[in-house]
Amino acid sequence: MTAEMVDLRSDTVTRPTPGMRRAMATAEVGDDLFGEDPTVRALEERVAGLFGFPGALFVPSGVMANQIALRLLAAPGQEVVCDAEAHILAHEEGSPARYGGIQTRTVSGERGLVGVEALTGILRPGNAYTVGTRAVALEQTHTRAGGSVYPLETLRAVRGLTAEAGIAVHIDGARIWNAHAATGTPLGAYGAPVADTLAVCLSKGLGAPVGSVLLASAELLARARSLRHGLGGGMRQSGILAAAGLHALDHHLERIAEDHANAALLADGLREAGYAVRPRETNIVLVETPGAEDVVVRAAREGVLVTAPGPGVVRLVTHLDVGRQACRRAVEVLTAVMGEGRPGPGRTTAAEHTRQGKESEVAV
């Protein structure tokens, strides 16, 4: 393995910067379960203000934030509708059913984005004989679809449809910072006007070591604090962690566009080499290649870490710890190791791969 490692497995692998470590070391703290940690309160007020919510709750993880939100909006035996590839289903250990007793029903959105068309005729009011839909869950950006971004007009339309039906909206905004950077849409427009609850992650994109923030009404947050405690998420002097989030908002939010530019470099380089790259909007690049799991192993031997989220797909995620030079090196390594899996004589030409890539982009 080479000395220089390029880690493109996720934007969760970042290390705290020296400035962030200083902020953590000097944070003013108190007991958060007693509501006495001033740095936690400052973070919650800051994030609530950014998204136009009356309040917020700092929690250890995005999974906890999502699962608390779903339990706030749907009681056991009630239903949440979401995309079939949603993070809350694919990556959260069956928690809606396991811990919340919540039934989920899925629809298929184009590139993971669920609009009014997909929801029309799906939402059920519920009665003595039928399970009722209590919430719709959306994901901004959509992880498994490669970081696709919900257009604001789609969010507004879904909000209008659900409000008319008396159904709530939860947004899993783990990478909502990337949507903001990609579109220039104000964070406030992505918040309270289109959602009843919103979960945002501090360790994706922003580069904090841990933590998410759940945003909701004051009434819902009172229940959320109890649920957090019951799930083992009550923390004491957690201002040390909250300080990292505040530092990230001050210093890392505006630079997320650099991650998108680096992702474009990766996507363009691999596409030019003849590989099928799925549509990219933010910091996630999905490349179609045979033997994806073998590619992961061979690339790691050359010092480039990537993942294979599905058969025939390699995923690369840019972040603040990976610069342009590292991304160029990743293109070189991946081009070589993916080429090892191509057929010999009569192999598909680069031009043919490019054509197939364009066709796959239309189909995805």
mmCIF file of C-alpha atoms in Angstrom:
data_model
loop_
_atom_site.group_PDB
_atom_site.id
_atom_site.type_symbol
_atom_site.label_atom_id
_atom_site.label_comp_id
_atom_site.label_asym_id
_atom_site.label_seq_id
_atom_site.Cartn_x
_atom_site.Cartn_y
_atom_site.Cartn_z
ATOM 1 C CA MET A 1 0.000 0.000 0.000
ATOM 2 C CA THR A 2 1.278 3.462 -0.850
ATOM 3 C CA ALA A 3 2.175 5.962 1.829
ATOM 4 C CA GLU A 4 -0.448 8.547 0.871
ATOM 5 C CA MET A 5 -3.986 7.376 1.527
ATOM 6 C CA VAL A 6 -6.949 8.882 -0.321
ATOM 7 C CA ASP A 7 -10.097 8.079 1.634
ATOM 8 C CA LEU A 8 -13.230 8.509 -0.460
ATOM 9 C CA ARG A 9 -15.434 6.082 1.441
ATOM 10 C CA SER A 10 -17.613 8.788 3.005
ATOM 11 C CA ASP A 11 -17.607 12.405 4.143
ATOM 12 C CA THR A 12 -17.819 11.035 7.692
ATOM 13 C CA VAL A 13 -14.113 10.078 7.742
ATOM 14 C CA THR A 14 -12.806 13.622 8.257
ATOM 15 C CA ARG A 15 -10.614 14.564 11.213
ATOM 16 C CA PRO A 16 -11.195 17.702 13.290
ATOM 17 C CA THR A 17 -9.062 20.595 12.080
ATOM 18 C CA PRO A 18 -6.655 22.304 14.507
ATOM 19 C CA GLY A 19 -9.093 25.196 14.838
ATOM 20 C CA MET A 20 -11.950 22.836 15.599
ATOM 21 C CA ARG A 21 -9.882 21.036 18.225
ATOM 22 C CA ARG A 22 -9.100 24.367 19.896
ATOM 23 C CA ALA A 23 -12.778 25.267 19.931
ATOM 24 C CA MET A 24 -13.607 21.934 21.543
ATOM 25 C CA ALA A 25 -10.848 22.237 24.128
ATOM 26 C CA THR A 26 -11.944 25.692 25.246
ATOM 27 C CA ALA A 27 -15.721 25.149 25.110
ATOM 28 C CA GLU A 28 -17.772 26.321 28.063
ATOM 29 C CA VAL A 29 -19.765 23.354 29.351
ATOM 30 C CA GLY A 30 -22.458 22.319 31.807
ATOM 31 C CA ASP A 31 -24.800 19.395 32.355
ATOM 32 C CA ASP A 32 -26.989 19.191 29.273
ATOM 33 C CA LEU A 33 -29.587 16.909 30.861
ATOM 34 C CA PHE A 34 -30.240 19.760 33.292
ATOM 35 C CA GLY A 35 -30.294 22.170 30.351
ATOM 36 C CA GLU A 36 -27.145 23.830 31.670
ATOM 37 C CA ASP A 37 -24.644 23.427 28.830
ATOM 38 C CA PRO A 38 -24.317 26.880 27.233
ATOM 39 C CA THR A 39 -22.464 25.647 24.147
ATOM 40 C CA VAL A 40 -25.109 23.058 23.369
ATOM 41 C CA ARG A 41 -27.810 25.695 23.785
ATOM 42 C CA ALA A 42 -25.885 28.034 21.475
ATOM 43 C CA LEU A 43 -25.626 25.341 18.805
ATOM 44 C CA GLU A 44 -29.305 24.471 19.032
ATOM 45 C CA GLU A 45 -30.339 28.117 18.784
ATOM 46 C CA ARG A 46 -27.974 28.693 15.869
ATOM 47 C CA VAL A 47 -29.241 25.767 13.807
ATOM 48 C CA ALA A 48 -32.884 26.467 14.640
ATOM 49 C CA GLY A 49 -32.412 30.022 13.435
ATOM 50 C CA LEU A 50 -30.778 28.913 10.181
ATOM 51 C CA PHE A 51 -33.791 26.771 9.268
ATOM 52 C CA GLY A 52 -36.565 28.873 10.759
ATOM 53 C CA PHE A 53 -37.631 26.481 13.505
ATOM 54 C CA PRO A 54 -38.547 27.580 17.032
ATOM 55 C CA GLY A 55 -36.111 25.141 18.603
ATOM 56 C CA ALA A 56 -33.707 22.248 18.169
ATOM 57 C CA LEU A 57 -32.219 19.260 19.996
ATOM 58 C CA PHE A 58 -28.577 18.131 19.805
ATOM 59 C CA VAL A 59 -28.294 14.332 19.513
ATOM 60 C CA PRO A 60 -25.372 11.943 19.071
ATOM 61 C CA SER A 61 -26.229 10.666 15.582
ATOM 62 C CA GLY A 62 -28.305 11.146 12.471
ATOM 63 C CA VAL A 63 -29.975 7.777 12.943
ATOM 64 C CA MET A 64 -31.183 8.860 16.387
ATOM 65 C CA ALA A 65 -32.418 12.175 15.025
ATOM 66 C CA ASN A 66 -34.397 10.462 12.274
ATOM 67 C CA GLN A 67 -35.875 7.813 14.526
ATOM 68 C CA ILE A 68 -36.933 10.302 17.178
ATOM 69 C CA ALA A 69 -38.592 12.392 14.479
ATOM 70 C CA LEU A 70 -40.538 9.448 13.083
ATOM 71 C CA ARG A 71 -41.764 8.509 16.565
ATOM 72 C CA LEU A 72 -42.871 12.096 17.133
ATOM 73 C CA LEU A 73 -44.973 12.033 13.985
ATOM 74 C CA ALA A 74 -46.334 8.474 13.884
ATOM 75 C CA ALA A 75 -47.613 6.287 16.709
ATOM 76 C CA PRO A 76 -47.153 2.502 16.797
ATOM 77 C CA GLY A 77 -49.327 0.911 14.124
ATOM 78 C CA GLN A 78 -49.382 4.031 11.979
ATOM 79 C CA GLU A 79 -47.616 4.530 8.677
ATOM 80 C CA VAL A 80 -44.758 6.549 7.217
ATOM 81 C CA VAL A 81 -44.358 6.773 3.437
ATOM 82 C CA CYS A 82 -40.884 7.173 1.943
ATOM 83 C CA ASP A 83 -38.720 6.329 -1.055
ATOM 84 C CA ALA A 84 -37.820 2.655 -1.420
ATOM 85 C CA GLU A 85 -34.089 3.440 -1.125
ATOM 86 C CA ALA A 86 -34.385 5.894 1.778
ATOM 87 C CA HIS A 87 -31.648 5.953 4.394
ATOM 88 C CA ILE A 88 -34.210 5.442 7.169
ATOM 89 C CA LEU A 89 -34.987 2.054 5.627
ATOM 90 C CA ALA A 90 -31.706 0.915 4.098
ATOM 91 C CA HIS A 91 -29.226 1.996 6.768
ATOM 92 C CA GLU A 92 -30.985 2.320 10.115
ATOM 93 C CA GLU A 93 -31.311 -1.295 11.263
ATOM 94 C CA GLY A 94 -35.088 -1.545 10.777
ATOM 95 C CA SER A 95 -35.531 0.982 13.570
ATOM 96 C CA PRO A 96 -38.954 2.371 12.569
ATOM 97 C CA ALA A 97 -40.493 -1.055 13.117
ATOM 98 C CA ARG A 98 -38.064 -2.359 15.750
ATOM 99 C CA TYR A 99 -38.286 0.565 18.149
ATOM 100 C CA GLY A 100 -41.247 2.638 17.001
ATOM 101 C CA GLY A 101 -43.741 0.005 15.896
ATOM 102 C CA ILE A 102 -44.136 2.106 12.760
ATOM 103 C CA GLN A 103 -45.252 0.642 9.465
ATOM 104 C CA THR A 104 -43.429 1.949 6.396
ATOM 105 C CA ARG A 105 -44.732 1.977 2.856
ATOM 106 C CA THR A 106 -42.488 2.792 -0.053
ATOM 107 C CA VAL A 107 -42.830 4.537 -3.370
ATOM 108 C CA SER A 108 -40.256 4.864 -6.133
ATOM 109 C CA GLY A 109 -39.048 8.356 -6.875
ATOM 110 C CA GLU A 110 -36.852 9.311 -9.809
ATOM 111 C CA ARG A 111 -33.287 9.262 -8.437
ATOM 112 C CA GLY A 112 -34.815 8.879 -4.980
ATOM 113 C CA LEU A 113 -36.847 12.090 -5.154
ATOM 114 C CA VAL A 114 -40.480 11.619 -4.182
ATOM 115 C CA GLY A 115 -42.844 14.187 -5.677
ATOM 116 C CA VAL A 116 -46.564 14.829 -5.711
ATOM 117 C CA GLU A 117 -47.033 12.435 -8.629
ATOM 118 C CA ALA A 118 -45.635 9.516 -6.627
ATOM 119 C CA LEU A 119 -47.733 10.390 -3.560
ATOM 120 C CA THR A 120 -51.062 11.103 -5.227
ATOM 121 C CA GLY A 121 -53.487 8.328 -4.374
ATOM 122 C CA ILE A 122 -50.999 6.746 -1.944
ATOM 123 C CA LEU A 123 -51.687 8.649 1.280
ATOM 124 C CA ARG A 124 -54.399 7.016 3.369
ATOM 125 C CA PRO A 125 -56.501 8.813 6.002
ATOM 126 C CA GLY A 126 -56.972 5.633 8.027
ATOM 127 C CA ASN A 127 -60.053 4.304 9.751
ATOM 128 C CA ALA A 128 -61.107 1.382 11.913
ATOM 129 C CA TYR A 129 -60.052 -1.053 9.177
ATOM 130 C CA THR A 130 -57.179 0.714 7.410
ATOM 131 C CA VAL A 131 -53.755 1.844 8.582
ATOM 132 C CA GLY A 132 -53.481 5.610 8.249
ATOM 133 C CA THR A 133 -50.539 7.527 6.816
ATOM 134 C CA ARG A 134 -49.219 9.958 9.407
ATOM 135 C CA ALA A 135 -46.036 11.225 7.760
ATOM 136 C CA VAL A 136 -44.028 11.397 4.568
ATOM 137 C CA ALA A 137 -40.242 11.173 4.920
ATOM 138 C CA LEU A 138 -37.951 12.786 2.338
ATOM 139 C CA GLU A 139 -34.145 12.688 2.107
ATOM 140 C CA GLN A 140 -32.065 15.761 1.219
ATOM 141 C CA THR A 141 -29.684 14.936 -0.399
ATOM 142 C CA HIS A 142 -30.535 11.339 -1.287
ATOM 143 C CA THR A 143 -27.619 9.105 -0.337
ATOM 144 C CA ARG A 144 -28.234 5.952 -2.353
ATOM 145 C CA ALA A 145 -29.235 7.928 -5.438
ATOM 146 C CA GLY A 146 -25.834 9.613 -5.442
ATOM 147 C CA GLY A 147 -26.521 12.863 -3.624
ATOM 148 C CA SER A 148 -29.518 13.976 -5.689
ATOM 149 C CA VAL A 149 -31.096 17.261 -4.595
ATOM 150 C CA TYR A 150 -34.785 17.949 -4.031
ATOM 151 C CA PRO A 151 -35.828 21.047 -5.965
ATOM 152 C CA LEU A 152 -37.463 23.556 -3.666
ATOM 153 C CA GLU A 153 -40.621 23.563 -5.785
ATOM 154 C CA THR A 154 -40.955 19.794 -5.245
ATOM 155 C CA LEU A 155 -40.667 20.193 -1.478
ATOM 156 C CA ARG A 156 -43.268 22.943 -1.522
ATOM 157 C CA ALA A 157 -45.658 20.855 -3.609
ATOM 158 C CA VAL A 158 -45.291 17.840 -1.305
ATOM 159 C CA ARG A 159 -45.841 20.083 1.706
ATOM 160 C CA GLY A 160 -49.034 21.435 0.145
ATOM 161 C CA LEU A 161 -50.360 17.960 -0.608
ATOM 162 C CA THR A 162 -49.621 16.566 2.847
ATOM 163 C CA ALA A 163 -50.909 19.615 4.694
ATOM 164 C CA GLU A 164 -54.221 19.320 2.896
ATOM 165 C CA ALA A 165 -54.415 15.685 4.014
ATOM 166 C CA GLY A 166 -53.377 16.426 7.611
ATOM 167 C CA ILE A 167 -50.134 14.473 7.187
ATOM 168 C CA ALA A 168 -46.732 15.571 8.497
ATOM 169 C CA VAL A 169 -43.407 15.822 6.636
ATOM 170 C CA HIS A 170 -40.026 14.755 7.992
ATOM 171 C CA ILE A 171 -36.863 15.619 6.084
ATOM 172 C CA ASP A 172 -33.730 13.592 6.660
ATOM 173 C CA GLY A 173 -31.362 16.458 5.915
ATOM 174 C CA ALA A 174 -28.108 14.687 6.683
ATOM 175 C CA ARG A 175 -26.488 16.369 3.679
ATOM 176 C CA ILE A 176 -28.798 19.349 3.376
ATOM 177 C CA TRP A 177 -25.693 21.541 3.504
ATOM 178 C CA ASN A 178 -24.695 20.072 0.131
ATOM 179 C CA ALA A 179 -28.105 20.861 -1.336
ATOM 180 C CA HIS A 180 -27.680 24.454 -0.147
ATOM 181 C CA ALA A 181 -24.197 24.675 -1.671
ATOM 182 C CA ALA A 182 -25.278 23.130 -4.969
ATOM 183 C CA THR A 183 -28.370 25.266 -5.542
ATOM 184 C CA GLY A 184 -27.826 28.443 -3.542
ATOM 185 C CA THR A 185 -31.226 27.908 -1.928
ATOM 186 C CA PRO A 186 -31.331 29.598 1.500
ATOM 187 C CA LEU A 187 -31.295 27.129 4.373
ATOM 188 C CA GLY A 188 -34.417 28.753 5.771
ATOM 189 C CA ALA A 189 -36.366 27.769 2.646
ATOM 190 C CA TYR A 190 -35.378 24.132 3.180
ATOM 191 C CA GLY A 191 -36.593 24.174 6.792
ATOM 192 C CA ALA A 192 -39.800 25.089 8.574
ATOM 193 C CA PRO A 193 -41.751 26.146 5.449
ATOM 194 C CA VAL A 194 -41.576 22.611 4.031
ATOM 195 C CA ALA A 195 -41.183 20.280 7.042
ATOM 196 C CA ASP A 196 -42.616 19.527 10.470
ATOM 197 C CA THR A 197 -39.350 17.940 11.570
ATOM 198 C CA LEU A 198 -35.862 18.163 10.090
ATOM 199 C CA ALA A 199 -32.674 16.302 11.000
ATOM 200 C CA VAL A 200 -29.315 17.772 9.971
ATOM 201 C CA CYS A 201 -25.930 16.123 10.382
ATOM 202 C CA LEU A 202 -22.794 17.909 11.578
ATOM 203 C CA SER A 203 -20.376 15.109 10.670
ATOM 204 C CA LYS A 204 -21.235 15.010 6.952
ATOM 205 C CA GLY A 205 -20.058 17.896 4.812
ATOM 206 C CA LEU A 206 -19.321 20.132 7.775
ATOM 207 C CA GLY A 207 -16.582 17.865 9.112
ATOM 208 C CA ALA A 208 -17.508 17.749 12.807
ATOM 209 C CA PRO A 209 -16.512 14.508 14.548
ATOM 210 C CA VAL A 210 -19.970 13.603 15.827
ATOM 211 C CA GLY A 211 -23.517 14.856 16.250
ATOM 212 C CA SER A 212 -26.775 15.790 14.564
ATOM 213 C CA VAL A 213 -29.493 18.318 15.309
ATOM 214 C CA LEU A 214 -33.232 17.639 15.271
ATOM 215 C CA LEU A 215 -35.480 20.615 14.569
ATOM 216 C CA ALA A 216 -39.167 20.766 15.421
ATOM 217 C CA SER A 217 -41.848 22.744 17.224
ATOM 218 C CA ALA A 218 -41.519 23.447 20.945
ATOM 219 C CA GLU A 219 -44.260 20.929 21.697
ATOM 220 C CA LEU A 220 -42.567 18.162 19.724
ATOM 221 C CA LEU A 221 -39.150 18.964 21.180
ATOM 222 C CA ALA A 222 -40.406 18.407 24.721
ATOM 223 C CA ARG A 223 -41.295 14.863 23.717
ATOM 224 C CA ALA A 224 -38.083 14.537 21.733
ATOM 225 C CA ARG A 225 -35.969 15.159 24.845
ATOM 226 C CA SER A 226 -37.724 12.308 26.607
ATOM 227 C CA LEU A 227 -37.237 9.991 23.632
ATOM 228 C CA ARG A 228 -33.560 10.943 23.383
ATOM 229 C CA HIS A 229 -33.071 10.046 27.030
ATOM 230 C CA GLY A 230 -34.903 6.744 26.615
ATOM 231 C CA LEU A 231 -32.720 5.818 23.656
ATOM 232 C CA GLY A 232 -29.550 6.441 25.669
ATOM 233 C CA GLY A 233 -28.787 9.706 23.916
ATOM 234 C CA GLY A 234 -28.805 11.960 26.958
ATOM 235 C CA MET A 235 -25.380 13.597 27.280
ATOM 236 C CA ARG A 236 -23.755 15.594 30.039
ATOM 237 C CA GLN A 237 -20.953 18.072 29.241
ATOM 238 C CA SER A 238 -21.628 17.701 25.535
ATOM 239 C CA GLY A 239 -20.665 21.289 24.788
ATOM 240 C CA ILE A 240 -17.257 19.872 23.850
ATOM 241 C CA LEU A 241 -18.974 18.192 20.899
ATOM 242 C CA ALA A 242 -21.356 21.053 20.185
ATOM 243 C CA ALA A 243 -18.377 23.404 19.905
ATOM 244 C CA ALA A 244 -17.162 21.401 16.928
ATOM 245 C CA GLY A 245 -20.517 21.950 15.226
ATOM 246 C CA LEU A 246 -20.428 25.697 15.861
ATOM 247 C CA HIS A 247 -16.890 25.900 14.509
ATOM 248 C CA ALA A 248 -17.951 23.940 11.427
ATOM 249 C CA LEU A 249 -20.835 26.316 10.722
ATOM 250 C CA ASP A 250 -18.464 29.265 10.983
ATOM 251 C CA HIS A 251 -15.626 27.825 8.902
ATOM 252 C CA HIS A 252 -16.733 24.851 6.789
ATOM 253 C CA LEU A 253 -20.166 25.613 5.398
ATOM 254 C CA GLU A 254 -19.037 27.980 2.662
ATOM 255 C CA ARG A 255 -16.257 25.654 1.479
ATOM 256 C CA ILE A 256 -18.579 22.730 0.630
ATOM 257 C CA ALA A 257 -18.606 23.962 -2.971
ATOM 258 C CA GLU A 258 -14.972 22.802 -3.127
ATOM 259 C CA ASP A 259 -16.120 19.254 -2.429
ATOM 260 C CA HIS A 260 -18.575 19.482 -5.314
ATOM 261 C CA ALA A 261 -15.843 20.744 -7.641
ATOM 262 C CA ASN A 262 -13.621 17.834 -6.609
ATOM 263 C CA ALA A 263 -16.469 15.396 -7.183
ATOM 264 C CA ALA A 264 -16.873 16.855 -10.675
ATOM 265 C CA LEU A 265 -13.148 16.280 -11.250
ATOM 266 C CA LEU A 266 -13.556 12.624 -10.280
ATOM 267 C CA ALA A 267 -16.679 12.155 -12.377
ATOM 268 C CA ASP A 268 -15.249 13.872 -15.443
ATOM 269 C CA GLY A 269 -11.942 12.004 -15.231
ATOM 270 C CA LEU A 270 -13.591 8.590 -14.964
ATOM 271 C CA ARG A 271 -16.107 9.391 -17.663
ATOM 272 C CA GLU A 272 -13.322 10.503 -20.001
ATOM 273 C CA ALA A 273 -11.591 7.188 -19.288
ATOM 274 C CA GLY A 274 -14.676 5.436 -20.618
ATOM 275 C CA TYR A 275 -16.577 4.558 -17.481
ATOM 276 C CA ALA A 276 -20.301 4.973 -16.899
ATOM 277 C CA VAL A 277 -20.747 7.658 -14.259
ATOM 278 C CA ARG A 278 -24.247 8.254 -12.980
ATOM 279 C CA PRO A 279 -25.670 11.788 -12.772
ATOM 280 C CA ARG A 280 -23.896 13.864 -10.110
ATOM 281 C CA GLU A 281 -25.117 17.003 -8.353
ATOM 282 C CA THR A 282 -23.157 17.192 -5.120
ATOM 283 C CA ASN A 283 -20.245 15.330 -3.485
ATOM 284 C CA ILE A 284 -21.179 11.705 -4.235
ATOM 285 C CA VAL A 285 -19.967 9.956 -7.403
ATOM 286 C CA LEU A 286 -21.394 6.585 -8.451
ATOM 287 C CA VAL A 287 -19.471 4.655 -11.101
ATOM 288 C CA GLU A 288 -20.801 1.561 -12.825
ATOM 289 C CA THR A 289 -18.197 -1.166 -13.220
ATOM 290 C CA PRO A 290 -18.099 -4.970 -13.208
ATOM 291 C CA GLY A 291 -16.662 -6.570 -10.112
ATOM 292 C CA ALA A 292 -17.181 -3.563 -7.877
ATOM 293 C CA GLU A 293 -16.188 -5.405 -4.706
ATOM 294 C CA ASP A 294 -12.912 -6.492 -6.302
ATOM 295 C CA VAL A 295 -12.307 -2.911 -7.401
ATOM 296 C CA VAL A 296 -12.629 -1.816 -3.762
ATOM 297 C CA VAL A 297 -9.977 -4.332 -2.701
ATOM 298 C CA ARG A 298 -7.548 -3.528 -5.531
ATOM 299 C CA ALA A 299 -7.919 0.223 -5.087
ATOM 300 C CA ALA A 300 -7.221 -0.081 -1.360
ATOM 301 C CA ARG A 301 -3.928 -1.834 -2.162
ATOM 302 C CA GLU A 302 -2.978 1.278 -4.129
ATOM 303 C CA GLY A 303 -3.971 3.616 -1.314
ATOM 304 C CA VAL A 304 -7.424 4.704 -2.533
ATOM 305 C CA LEU A 305 -10.383 3.780 -0.330
ATOM 306 C CA VAL A 306 -13.837 3.568 -1.910
ATOM 307 C CA THR A 307 -16.990 1.525 -1.294
ATOM 308 C CA ALA A 308 -19.326 -0.682 -3.323
ATOM 309 C CA PRO A 309 -22.889 0.137 -2.209
ATOM 310 C CA GLY A 310 -24.402 -2.307 -4.677
ATOM 311 C CA PRO A 311 -23.580 -4.838 -7.389
ATOM 312 C CA GLY A 312 -21.622 -3.221 -10.174
ATOM 313 C CA VAL A 313 -21.389 0.201 -8.495
ATOM 314 C CA VAL A 314 -18.437 1.943 -6.846
ATOM 315 C CA ARG A 315 -19.057 5.013 -4.680
ATOM 316 C CA LEU A 316 -16.689 7.928 -4.107
ATOM 317 C CA VAL A 317 -17.473 10.758 -1.678
ATOM 318 C CA THR A 318 -15.458 13.978 -1.493
ATOM 319 C CA HIS A 319 -14.902 15.974 1.707
ATOM 320 C CA LEU A 320 -12.675 18.568 3.329
ATOM 321 C CA ASP A 321 -9.794 16.132 3.885
ATOM 322 C CA VAL A 322 -9.432 15.338 0.167
ATOM 323 C CA GLY A 323 -8.049 17.963 -2.218
ATOM 324 C CA ARG A 324 -7.736 18.157 -5.992
ATOM 325 C CA GLN A 325 -4.364 16.452 -6.186
ATOM 326 C CA ALA A 326 -5.693 13.502 -4.205
ATOM 327 C CA CYS A 327 -8.720 13.297 -6.485
ATOM 328 C CA ARG A 328 -6.493 13.262 -9.575
ATOM 329 C CA ARG A 329 -4.533 10.398 -8.075
ATOM 330 C CA ALA A 330 -7.783 8.574 -7.305
ATOM 331 C CA VAL A 331 -8.804 8.863 -10.971
ATOM 332 C CA GLU A 332 -5.501 7.347 -12.049
ATOM 333 C CA VAL A 333 -5.735 4.467 -9.588
ATOM 334 C CA LEU A 334 -9.384 3.690 -10.270
ATOM 335 C CA THR A 335 -8.928 3.882 -14.021
ATOM 336 C CA ALA A 336 -6.163 1.307 -13.720
ATOM 337 C CA VAL A 337 -7.844 -1.097 -11.308
ATOM 338 C CA MET A 338 -11.227 -0.958 -13.029
ATOM 339 C CA GLY A 339 -9.461 -1.571 -16.320
ATOM 340 C CA GLU A 340 -8.110 -4.826 -14.918
ATOM 341 C CA GLY A 341 -11.645 -6.167 -14.872
ATOM 342 C CA ARG A 342 -12.417 -5.291 -18.468
ATOM 343 C CA PRO A 343 -12.520 -7.981 -21.162
ATOM 344 C CA GLY A 344 -9.393 -8.664 -23.206
ATOM 345 C CA PRO A 345 -9.452 -8.793 -27.024
ATOM 346 C CA GLY A 346 -12.619 -7.211 -28.320
ATOM 347 C CA ARG A 347 -13.019 -5.117 -25.159
ATOM 348 C CA THR A 348 -15.471 -2.281 -25.310
ATOM 349 C CA THR A 349 -13.857 0.929 -26.488
ATOM 350 C CA ALA A 350 -13.738 4.101 -24.442
ATOM 351 C CA ALA A 351 -16.190 5.706 -26.812
ATOM 352 C CA GLU A 352 -18.592 2.802 -26.381
ATOM 353 C CA HIS A 353 -18.296 3.026 -22.597
ATOM 354 C CA THR A 354 -19.015 6.748 -22.801
ATOM 355 C CA ARG A 355 -22.116 6.048 -24.914
ATOM 356 C CA GLN A 356 -23.270 3.390 -22.446
ATOM 357 C CA GLY A 357 -22.610 5.783 -19.594
ATOM 358 C CA LYS A 358 -24.874 8.389 -21.155
ATOM 359 C CA GLU A 359 -27.597 5.781 -21.624
ATOM 360 C CA SER A 360 -27.288 4.695 -18.001
ATOM 361 C CA GLU A 361 -27.559 8.291 -16.851
ATOM 362 C CA VAL A 362 -30.917 8.517 -18.592
ATOM 363 C CA ALA A 363 -32.085 5.235 -17.093
ATOM 364 C CA VAL A 364 -31.041 5.869 -13.476
#
